[in-house]
Amino acid sequence: LEAARRCGAPRPRFVMTSAGATLGSGAPTDWVTQDDAVSDATRATPHTTYGMTKACAELLLADYSRRGFVDGRGCRLPSVVCRAGAPNAATTGVYSAVVRETLAGVDTSSPIGPGVGHAVVGH
C-alpha cells in the first residue's frame, strides 16, 4: 500500500484478493448466519489466523482508500478446488479432498457440517 501511495500517480488503483475467512466459520457467535446477505457493511468475525490477516488487510485498504491515498478494491474470492496434495485441515484442503478423493474412488468425509455454505470454484 505504501509503494502504491508513493508511486507518483494520483490515487492509483490497488486491487487486493481476500477471502470469506474474514466472515467467520458458521459459529453461533458470528455476526453472519447462513441466511444473511454479505455486503461491504458485514462485520468481520474471523476464527483463524488466515481470516484475521485478511480482515486486517481489508481494514488497511479501506483506510488508505478513505484517506485518498489509493483507489482500493478488495475481492473476496471463493476457494479453489481441486488442489494437489494430501488432505489437510485447512478449509480449502477439506473441500479439495472431498472432490479429489471421491473422484479417485477413495472414501472420504468432511469435518465441516452439511449446513455450512462455502463458495468454491474448480479448474
PDB file of C-alpha atoms in Angstrom, residues 62-110:
ATOM      1  CA  ALA A  62     -10.303   0.718   3.428  1.00  0.00           C
ATOM      2  CA  ASP A  63      -8.337   3.273   5.449  1.00  0.00           C
ATOM      3  CA  TYR A  64      -5.949   4.069   2.600  1.00  0.00           C
ATOM      4  CA  SER A  65      -8.952   4.474   0.289  1.00  0.00           C
ATOM      5  CA  ARG A  66     -10.859   6.647   2.758  1.00  0.00           C
ATOM      6  CA  ARG A  67      -7.842   8.916   3.115  1.00  0.00           C
ATOM      7  CA  GLY A  68      -7.497   9.226  -0.677  1.00  0.00           C
ATOM      8  CA  PHE A  69      -4.088   7.539  -0.911  1.00  0.00           C
ATOM      9  CA  VAL A  70      -5.311   4.781  -3.251  1.00  0.00           C
ATOM     10  CA  ASP A  71      -8.472   3.736  -5.052  1.00  0.00           C
ATOM     11  CA  GLY A  72      -8.726   0.414  -3.239  1.00  0.00           C
ATOM     12  CA  ARG A  73     -10.769  -2.608  -4.275  1.00  0.00           C
ATOM     13  CA  GLY A  74     -10.967  -5.827  -2.322  1.00  0.00           C
ATOM     14  CA  CYS A  75     -12.366  -9.050  -3.774  1.00  0.00           C
ATOM     15  CA  ARG A  76     -13.309 -12.000  -1.562  1.00  0.00           C
ATOM     16  CA  LEU A  77     -12.583 -14.921  -3.825  1.00  0.00           C
ATOM     17  CA  PRO A  78     -14.011 -18.422  -3.426  1.00  0.00           C
ATOM     18  CA  SER A  79     -11.820 -21.406  -2.535  1.00  0.00           C
ATOM     19  CA  VAL A  80     -10.154 -23.120  -5.468  1.00  0.00           C
ATOM     20  CA  VAL A  81     -10.652 -26.884  -5.568  1.00  0.00           C
ATOM     21  CA  CYS A  82      -9.112 -29.345  -6.507  1.00  0.00           C
ATOM     22  CA  ARG A  83      -5.608 -28.592  -5.399  1.00  0.00           C
ATOM     23  CA  ALA A  84      -2.951 -31.255  -5.378  1.00  0.00           C
ATOM     24  CA  GLY A  85      -1.527 -32.802  -2.262  1.00  0.00           C
ATOM     25  CA  ALA A  86      -2.609 -34.826   0.699  1.00  0.00           C
ATOM     26  CA  PRO A  87      -5.782 -33.785   2.535  1.00  0.00           C
ATOM     27  CA  ASN A  88      -5.194 -31.339   5.394  1.00  0.00           C
ATOM     28  CA  ALA A  89      -7.295 -29.490   7.960  1.00  0.00           C
ATOM     29  CA  ALA A  90      -7.467 -26.183   6.045  1.00  0.00           C
ATOM     30  CA  THR A  91     -10.921 -25.399   4.689  1.00  0.00           C
ATOM     31  CA  THR A  92      -9.613 -25.388   1.117  1.00  0.00           C
ATOM     32  CA  GLY A  93      -7.878 -28.715   1.754  1.00  0.00           C
ATOM     33  CA  VAL A  94     -11.067 -30.267   3.106  1.00  0.00           C
ATOM     34  CA  TYR A  95     -13.153 -29.213   0.096  1.00  0.00           C
ATOM     35  CA  SER A  96     -10.406 -30.270  -2.321  1.00  0.00           C
ATOM     36  CA  ALA A  97     -10.180 -33.673  -0.627  1.00  0.00           C
ATOM     37  CA  VAL A  98     -13.932 -34.261  -0.887  1.00  0.00           C
ATOM     38  CA  VAL A  99     -13.742 -33.773  -4.659  1.00  0.00           C
ATOM     39  CA  ARG A 100     -10.301 -35.288  -5.353  1.00  0.00           C
ATOM     40  CA  GLU A 101     -10.601 -38.376  -3.144  1.00  0.00           C
ATOM     41  CA  THR A 102     -14.150 -39.138  -4.270  1.00  0.00           C
ATOM     42  CA  LEU A 103     -13.143 -38.956  -7.943  1.00  0.00           C
ATOM     43  CA  ALA A 104     -10.260 -41.322  -7.162  1.00  0.00           C
ATOM     44  CA  GLY A 105     -12.656 -43.831  -5.595  1.00  0.00           C
ATOM     45  CA  VAL A 106     -11.391 -43.226  -2.061  1.00  0.00           C
ATOM     46  CA  ASP A 107     -13.872 -42.939   0.803  1.00  0.00           C
ATOM     47  CA  THR A 108     -13.710 -39.526   2.409  1.00  0.00           C
ATOM     48  CA  SER A 109     -15.560 -37.476   4.965  1.00  0.00           C
ATOM     49  CA  SER A 110     -15.694 -33.827   5.852  1.00  0.00           C
TER      50      SER A 110
END
